[in-house]
Short mmCIF file of C-alpha atoms in Angstrom, two decimals:
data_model
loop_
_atom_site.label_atom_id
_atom_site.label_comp_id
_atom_site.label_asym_id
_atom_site.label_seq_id
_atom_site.Cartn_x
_atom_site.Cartn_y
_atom_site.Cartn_z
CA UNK A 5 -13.48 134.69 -116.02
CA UNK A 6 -10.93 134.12 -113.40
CA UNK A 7 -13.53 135.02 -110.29
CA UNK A 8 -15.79 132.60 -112.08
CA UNK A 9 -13.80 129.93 -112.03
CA UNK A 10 -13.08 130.54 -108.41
CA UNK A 11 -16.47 130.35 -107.38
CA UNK A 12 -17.36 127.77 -109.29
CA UNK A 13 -14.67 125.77 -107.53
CA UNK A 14 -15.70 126.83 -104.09
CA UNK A 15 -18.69 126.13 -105.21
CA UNK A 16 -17.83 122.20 -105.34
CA UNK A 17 -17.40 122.37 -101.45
CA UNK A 18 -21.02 123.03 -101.19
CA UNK A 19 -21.87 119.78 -103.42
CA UNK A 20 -24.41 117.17 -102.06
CA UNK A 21 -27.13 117.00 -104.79
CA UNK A 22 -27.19 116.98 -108.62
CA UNK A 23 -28.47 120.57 -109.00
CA UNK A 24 -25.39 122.12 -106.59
CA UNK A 25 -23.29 119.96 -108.88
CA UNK A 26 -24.56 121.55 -112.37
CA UNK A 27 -24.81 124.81 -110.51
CA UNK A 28 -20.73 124.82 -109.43
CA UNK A 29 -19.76 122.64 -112.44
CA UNK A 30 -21.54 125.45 -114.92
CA UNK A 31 -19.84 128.32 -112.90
CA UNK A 32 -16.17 126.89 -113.09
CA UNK A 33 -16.76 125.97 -117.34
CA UNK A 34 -18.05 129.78 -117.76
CA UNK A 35 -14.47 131.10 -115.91
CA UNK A 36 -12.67 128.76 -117.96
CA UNK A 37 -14.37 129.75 -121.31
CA UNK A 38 -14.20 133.31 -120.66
CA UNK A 39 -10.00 132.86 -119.43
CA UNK A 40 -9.35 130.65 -122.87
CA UNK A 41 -10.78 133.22 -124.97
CA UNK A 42 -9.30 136.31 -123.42
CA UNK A 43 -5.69 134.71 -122.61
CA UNK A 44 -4.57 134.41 -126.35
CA UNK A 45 -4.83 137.83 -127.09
CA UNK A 46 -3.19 138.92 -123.95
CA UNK A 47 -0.19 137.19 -125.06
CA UNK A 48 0.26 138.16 -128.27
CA UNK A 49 0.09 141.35 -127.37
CA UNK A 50 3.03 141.04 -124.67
CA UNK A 51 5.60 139.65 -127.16
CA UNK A 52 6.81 141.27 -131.17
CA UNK A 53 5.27 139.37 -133.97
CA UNK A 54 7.78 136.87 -135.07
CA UNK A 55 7.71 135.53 -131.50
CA UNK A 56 3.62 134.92 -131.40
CA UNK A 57 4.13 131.10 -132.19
CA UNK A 58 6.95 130.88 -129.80
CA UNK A 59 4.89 132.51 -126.91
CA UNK A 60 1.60 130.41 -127.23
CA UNK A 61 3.82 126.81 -127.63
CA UNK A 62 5.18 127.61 -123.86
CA UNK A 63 1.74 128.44 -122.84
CA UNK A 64 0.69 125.17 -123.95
CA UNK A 65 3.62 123.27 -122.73
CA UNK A 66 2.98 125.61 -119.03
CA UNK A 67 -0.31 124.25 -119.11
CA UNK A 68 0.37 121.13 -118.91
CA UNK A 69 3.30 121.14 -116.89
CA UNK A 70 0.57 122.82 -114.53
CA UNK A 71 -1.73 119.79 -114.62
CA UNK A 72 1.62 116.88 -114.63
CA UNK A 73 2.31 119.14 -110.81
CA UNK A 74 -1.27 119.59 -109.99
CA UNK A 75 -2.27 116.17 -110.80
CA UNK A 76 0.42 114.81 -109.17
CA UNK A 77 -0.30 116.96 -106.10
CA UNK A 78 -3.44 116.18 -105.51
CA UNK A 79 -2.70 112.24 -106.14
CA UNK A 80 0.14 112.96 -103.01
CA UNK A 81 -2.35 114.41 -101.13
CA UNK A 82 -5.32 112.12 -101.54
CA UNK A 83 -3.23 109.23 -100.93
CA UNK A 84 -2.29 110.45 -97.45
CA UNK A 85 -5.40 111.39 -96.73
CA UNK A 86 -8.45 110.53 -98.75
CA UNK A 87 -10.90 113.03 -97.81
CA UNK A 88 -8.72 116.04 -98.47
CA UNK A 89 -10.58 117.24 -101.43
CA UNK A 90 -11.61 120.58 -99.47
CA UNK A 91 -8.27 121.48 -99.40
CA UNK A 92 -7.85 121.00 -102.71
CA UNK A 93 -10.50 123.05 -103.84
CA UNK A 94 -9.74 125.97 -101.68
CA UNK A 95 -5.85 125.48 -102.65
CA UNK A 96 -7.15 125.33 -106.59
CA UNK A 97 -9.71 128.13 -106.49
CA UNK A 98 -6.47 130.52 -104.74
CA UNK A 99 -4.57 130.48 -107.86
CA UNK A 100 -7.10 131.83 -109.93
CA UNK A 101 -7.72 134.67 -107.56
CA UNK A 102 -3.80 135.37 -107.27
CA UNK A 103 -4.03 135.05 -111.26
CA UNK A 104 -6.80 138.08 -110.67
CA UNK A 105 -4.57 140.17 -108.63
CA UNK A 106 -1.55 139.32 -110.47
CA UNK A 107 -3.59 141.06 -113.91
CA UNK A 108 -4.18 143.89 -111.65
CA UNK A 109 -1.14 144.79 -110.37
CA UNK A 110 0.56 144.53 -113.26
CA UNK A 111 -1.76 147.14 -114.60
CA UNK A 112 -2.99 144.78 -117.56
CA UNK A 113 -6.67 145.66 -117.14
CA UNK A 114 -6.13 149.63 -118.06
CA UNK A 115 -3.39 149.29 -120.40
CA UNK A 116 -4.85 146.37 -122.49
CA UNK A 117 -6.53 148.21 -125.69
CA UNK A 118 -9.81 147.35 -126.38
CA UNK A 119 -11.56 145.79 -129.13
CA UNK A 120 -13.39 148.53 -131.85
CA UNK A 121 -16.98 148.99 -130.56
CA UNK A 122 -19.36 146.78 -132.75
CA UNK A 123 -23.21 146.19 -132.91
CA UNK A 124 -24.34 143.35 -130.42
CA UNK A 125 -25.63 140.18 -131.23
CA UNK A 126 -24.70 138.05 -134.02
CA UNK A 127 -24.17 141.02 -136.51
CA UNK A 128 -20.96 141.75 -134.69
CA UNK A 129 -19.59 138.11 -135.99
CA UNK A 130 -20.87 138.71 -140.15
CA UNK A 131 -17.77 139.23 -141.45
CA UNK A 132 -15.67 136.81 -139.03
CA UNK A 133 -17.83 134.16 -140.52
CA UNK A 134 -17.07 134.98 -143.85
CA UNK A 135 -13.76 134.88 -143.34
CA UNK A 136 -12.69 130.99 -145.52
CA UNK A 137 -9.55 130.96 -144.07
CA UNK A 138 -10.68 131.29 -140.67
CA UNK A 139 -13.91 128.54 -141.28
CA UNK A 140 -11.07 126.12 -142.64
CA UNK A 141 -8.65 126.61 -139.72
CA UNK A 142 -11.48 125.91 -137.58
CA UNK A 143 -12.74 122.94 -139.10
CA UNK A 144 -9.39 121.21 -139.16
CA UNK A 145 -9.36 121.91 -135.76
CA UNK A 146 -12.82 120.38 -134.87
CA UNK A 147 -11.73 117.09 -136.89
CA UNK A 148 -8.61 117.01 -134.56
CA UNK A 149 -10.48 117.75 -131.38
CA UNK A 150 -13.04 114.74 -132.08
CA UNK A 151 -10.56 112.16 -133.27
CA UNK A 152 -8.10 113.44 -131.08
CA UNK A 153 -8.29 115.04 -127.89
CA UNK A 154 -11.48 114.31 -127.00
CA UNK A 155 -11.20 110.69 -127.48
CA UNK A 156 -7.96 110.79 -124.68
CA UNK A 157 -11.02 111.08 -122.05
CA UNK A 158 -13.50 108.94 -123.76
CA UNK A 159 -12.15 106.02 -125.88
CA UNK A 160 -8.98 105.51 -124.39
CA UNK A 161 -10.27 104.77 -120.74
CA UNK A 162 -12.98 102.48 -121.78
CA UNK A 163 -10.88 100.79 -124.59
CA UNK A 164 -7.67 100.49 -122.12
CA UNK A 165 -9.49 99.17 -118.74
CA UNK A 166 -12.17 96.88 -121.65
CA UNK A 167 -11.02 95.06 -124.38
CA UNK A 168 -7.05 95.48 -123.17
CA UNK A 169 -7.01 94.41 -120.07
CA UNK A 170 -5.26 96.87 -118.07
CA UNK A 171 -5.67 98.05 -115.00
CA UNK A 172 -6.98 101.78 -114.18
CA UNK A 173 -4.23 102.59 -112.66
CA UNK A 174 -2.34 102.49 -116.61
CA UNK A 175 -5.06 104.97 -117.34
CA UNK A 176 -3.58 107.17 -114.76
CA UNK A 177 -0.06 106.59 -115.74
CA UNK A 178 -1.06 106.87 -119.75
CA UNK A 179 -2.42 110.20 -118.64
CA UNK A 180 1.22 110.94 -117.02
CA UNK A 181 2.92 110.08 -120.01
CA UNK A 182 1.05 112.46 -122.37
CA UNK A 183 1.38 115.12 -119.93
CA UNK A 184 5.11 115.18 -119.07
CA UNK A 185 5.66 114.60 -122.84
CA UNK A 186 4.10 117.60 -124.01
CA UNK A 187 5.82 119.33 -120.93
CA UNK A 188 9.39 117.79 -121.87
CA UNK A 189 9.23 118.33 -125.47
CA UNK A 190 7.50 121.91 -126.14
CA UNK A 191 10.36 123.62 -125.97
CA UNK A 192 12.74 121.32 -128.44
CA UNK A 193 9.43 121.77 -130.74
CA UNK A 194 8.89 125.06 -130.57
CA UNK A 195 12.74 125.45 -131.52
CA UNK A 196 12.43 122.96 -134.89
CA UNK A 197 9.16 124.85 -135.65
CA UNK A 198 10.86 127.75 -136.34
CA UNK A 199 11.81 126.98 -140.01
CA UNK A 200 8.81 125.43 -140.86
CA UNK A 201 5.57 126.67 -142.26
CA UNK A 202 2.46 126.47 -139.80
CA UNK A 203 0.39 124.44 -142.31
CA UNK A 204 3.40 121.75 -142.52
CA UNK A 205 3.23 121.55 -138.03
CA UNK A 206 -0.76 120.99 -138.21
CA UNK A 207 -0.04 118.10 -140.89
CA UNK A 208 2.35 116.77 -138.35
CA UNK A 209 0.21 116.92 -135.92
CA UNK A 210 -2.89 115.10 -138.08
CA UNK A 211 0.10 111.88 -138.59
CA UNK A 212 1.38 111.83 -135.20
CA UNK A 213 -2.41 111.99 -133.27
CA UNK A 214 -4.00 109.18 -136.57
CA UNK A 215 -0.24 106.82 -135.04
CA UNK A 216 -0.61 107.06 -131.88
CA UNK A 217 -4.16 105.67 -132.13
CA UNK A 218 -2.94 102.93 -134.19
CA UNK A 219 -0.21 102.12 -131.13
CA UNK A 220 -3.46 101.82 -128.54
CA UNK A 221 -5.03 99.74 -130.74
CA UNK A 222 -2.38 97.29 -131.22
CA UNK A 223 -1.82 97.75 -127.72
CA UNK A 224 -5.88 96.61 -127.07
CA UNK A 225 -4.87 93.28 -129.67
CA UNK A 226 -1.25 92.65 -127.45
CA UNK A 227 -1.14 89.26 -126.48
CA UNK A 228 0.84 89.81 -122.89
CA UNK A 229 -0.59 92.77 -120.13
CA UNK A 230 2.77 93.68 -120.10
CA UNK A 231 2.50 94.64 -123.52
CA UNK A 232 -0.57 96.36 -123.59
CA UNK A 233 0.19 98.58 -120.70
CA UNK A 234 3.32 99.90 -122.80
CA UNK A 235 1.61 100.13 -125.42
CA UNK A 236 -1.12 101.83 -123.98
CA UNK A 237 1.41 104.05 -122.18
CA UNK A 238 3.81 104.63 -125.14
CA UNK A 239 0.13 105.30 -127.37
CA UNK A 240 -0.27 108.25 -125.27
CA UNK A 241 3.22 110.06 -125.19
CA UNK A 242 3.27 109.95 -129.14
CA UNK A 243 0.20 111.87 -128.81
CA UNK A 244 1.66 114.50 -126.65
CA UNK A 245 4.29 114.40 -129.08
CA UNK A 246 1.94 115.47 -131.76
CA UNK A 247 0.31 118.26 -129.05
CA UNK A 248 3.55 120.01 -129.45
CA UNK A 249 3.09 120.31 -133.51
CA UNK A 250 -0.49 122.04 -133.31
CA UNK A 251 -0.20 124.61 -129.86
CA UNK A 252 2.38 127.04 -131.55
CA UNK A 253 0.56 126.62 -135.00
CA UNK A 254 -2.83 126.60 -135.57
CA UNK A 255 -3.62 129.36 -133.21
CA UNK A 256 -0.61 131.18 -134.59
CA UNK A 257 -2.24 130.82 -137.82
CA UNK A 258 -5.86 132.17 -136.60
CA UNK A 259 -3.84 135.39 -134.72
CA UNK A 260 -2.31 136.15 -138.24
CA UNK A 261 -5.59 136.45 -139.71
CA UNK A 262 -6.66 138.99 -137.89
CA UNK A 263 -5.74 142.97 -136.35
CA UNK A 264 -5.83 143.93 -132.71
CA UNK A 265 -9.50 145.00 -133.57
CA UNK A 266 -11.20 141.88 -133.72
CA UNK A 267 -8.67 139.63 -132.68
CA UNK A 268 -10.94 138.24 -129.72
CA UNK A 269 -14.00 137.87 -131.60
CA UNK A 270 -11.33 135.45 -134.35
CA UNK A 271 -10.26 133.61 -131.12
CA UNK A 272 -14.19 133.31 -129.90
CA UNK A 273 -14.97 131.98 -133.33
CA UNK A 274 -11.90 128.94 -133.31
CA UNK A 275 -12.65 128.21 -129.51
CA UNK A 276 -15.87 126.88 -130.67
CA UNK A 277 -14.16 123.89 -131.99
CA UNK A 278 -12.63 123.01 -128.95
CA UNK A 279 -16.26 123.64 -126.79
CA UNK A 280 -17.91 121.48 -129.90
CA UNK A 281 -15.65 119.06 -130.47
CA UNK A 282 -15.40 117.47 -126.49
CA UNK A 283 -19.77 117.02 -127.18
CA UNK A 284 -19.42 115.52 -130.52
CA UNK A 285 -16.82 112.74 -129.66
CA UNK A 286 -17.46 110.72 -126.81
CA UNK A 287 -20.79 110.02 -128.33
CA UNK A 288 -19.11 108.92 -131.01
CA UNK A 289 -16.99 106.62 -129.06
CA UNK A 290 -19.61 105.72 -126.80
CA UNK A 291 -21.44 104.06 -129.75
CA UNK A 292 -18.53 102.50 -131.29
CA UNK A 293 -17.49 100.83 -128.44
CA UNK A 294 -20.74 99.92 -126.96
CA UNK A 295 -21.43 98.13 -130.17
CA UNK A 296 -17.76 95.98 -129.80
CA UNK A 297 -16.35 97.53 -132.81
CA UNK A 298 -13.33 99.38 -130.99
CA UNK A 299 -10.77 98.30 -133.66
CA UNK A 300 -12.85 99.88 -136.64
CA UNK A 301 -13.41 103.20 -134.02
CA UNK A 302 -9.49 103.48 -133.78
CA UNK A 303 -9.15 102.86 -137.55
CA UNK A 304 -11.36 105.59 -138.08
CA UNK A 305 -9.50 107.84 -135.62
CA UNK A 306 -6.90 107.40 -137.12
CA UNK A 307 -8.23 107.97 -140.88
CA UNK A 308 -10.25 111.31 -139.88
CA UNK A 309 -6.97 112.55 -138.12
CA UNK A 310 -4.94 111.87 -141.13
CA UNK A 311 -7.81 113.71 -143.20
CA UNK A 312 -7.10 116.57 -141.35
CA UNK A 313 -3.18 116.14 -142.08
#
């Protein structure tokens, strides 16, 4: 996965028509697929049970501390000089091939136990499927990817920069907030989390995302640009707020369905949500928005995320 996404973002510098673009764009989504599905059971295997929630929180809030300092990196960089995306590419497609070394000398790819052989094909996924706690976790999980996350990219930009007002530059710094939020408050999260049941932090989560939808919105309505920029700003944050509910707890609640033995074919399963999710909103938004009914699309955002609480 990791020398996929490497040559997939190479492959970027060799970008001048649509096809090269589909070409490197498909190579780098592959290597990230194939990383997301086979970094969750690498760490829960490198920490005891009662820390698995503890260990995939900080790889959540590591994540995004990664994209606050890469973002802000390459901002730095492109400012200074605005043609400097080569560098960025070879910089970014280094650290996935020092990620690749770094799994090999620390002797993870021989001492990492393998998954029980199974028959190919679809058969191998029968009784995953079947498996009602496992379809439930990840259909709440679909519901919060399309009212949630994958409305951050889609509806937020075209609400903030359309009916609010704002600048694109707010965009950027809305984008900011939710980042350095979730990588500010993970670990005070992670630490209240620890009393609480991982159905109650998913709830959470469904209140705080269906809020801070209802904080753009009146942000969108706000009289003063001012306003609407903090609003837009402040809408953001709360959702990275919420981010820090549902990293330690849904997946912890999809690894404790399941034994080292199938473990990766459980994570496969939930990732579709996440793959599914990103296709199904936007053209949700799109529509919504493109018909002038952004308040009743943020209404209903914030409905289907409280469904899900």
């Amino acid at each position: 996965g990791l020398a996929l996404a490497c040559a997939g973002t190479l492959g970027f510098l060799a970008v001048h028509s649509l096809g090269a673009a589909v070409l490197a764009a498909s190579l780098q989504g592959s290597g990230f697929g194939i990383t997301w599905v086979g970094m969750f059971p690498l760490l829960i295997r490198a920490v005891e049970d009662r820390r698995r929630e503890d260990i995939l929180g900080v790889n959540y809030g590591a994540i995004n501390l990664g994209l606050g300092i890469g973002s802000l990196a390459a901002g730095t960089i492109l400012a200074v000089s605005p043609d400097a995306f080569g560098i960025l590419f070879v910089t970014d497609a280094a650290t996935y091939a020092l990620f690749a070394v770094l799994l090999i000398g620390l002797d993870e790819l021989r001492g990492e136990p393998r998954e029980a052989a199974v028959s190919a094909g679809i058969s191998a996924y029968g009784p995953i499927v079947r498996d009602r706690r496992l379809l439930a976790a990840t259909a709440i999980s679909l519901l919060l990817v399309i009212a949630g996350y994958s409305q951050i990219t889609s509806a937020f930009p075209a609400w903030a920069t359309g009916p609010a007002g704002v600048s694109r530059s707010i965009v950027g710094f809305a984008f900011a907030a939710n980042t350095w939020a979730i990588a500010a408050l993970q670990l005070p999260a992670l630490r209240l989390l620890r009393d609480w049941r991982r159905t109650r932090a998913v709830a959470v989560t469904g209140l705080v995302f269906g809020a801070s939808w209802l904080v753009v919105l009146a942000a969108g309505e706000a009289s003063s640009g001012t306003l609407a920029a903090a609003g837009l700003i402040a809408g953001l944050a709360i959702f990275g707020a919420g981010e820090t509910f549902l990293s330690p707890s849904l997946p912890g609640i999809v690894n404790r369905l399941t034994g080292d033995e199938t473990r990766g074919r459980y994570v496969a399963f939930y990732s579709l949500s996440w793959q599914a999710g990103p296709m199904i909103g936007p053209l949700i938004s799109g529509a919504m928005l493109g018909a002038g009914h952004g308040t009743a699309l943020f209404l209903g955002l914030a409905a289907a995320c409280a469904l899900a609480a």
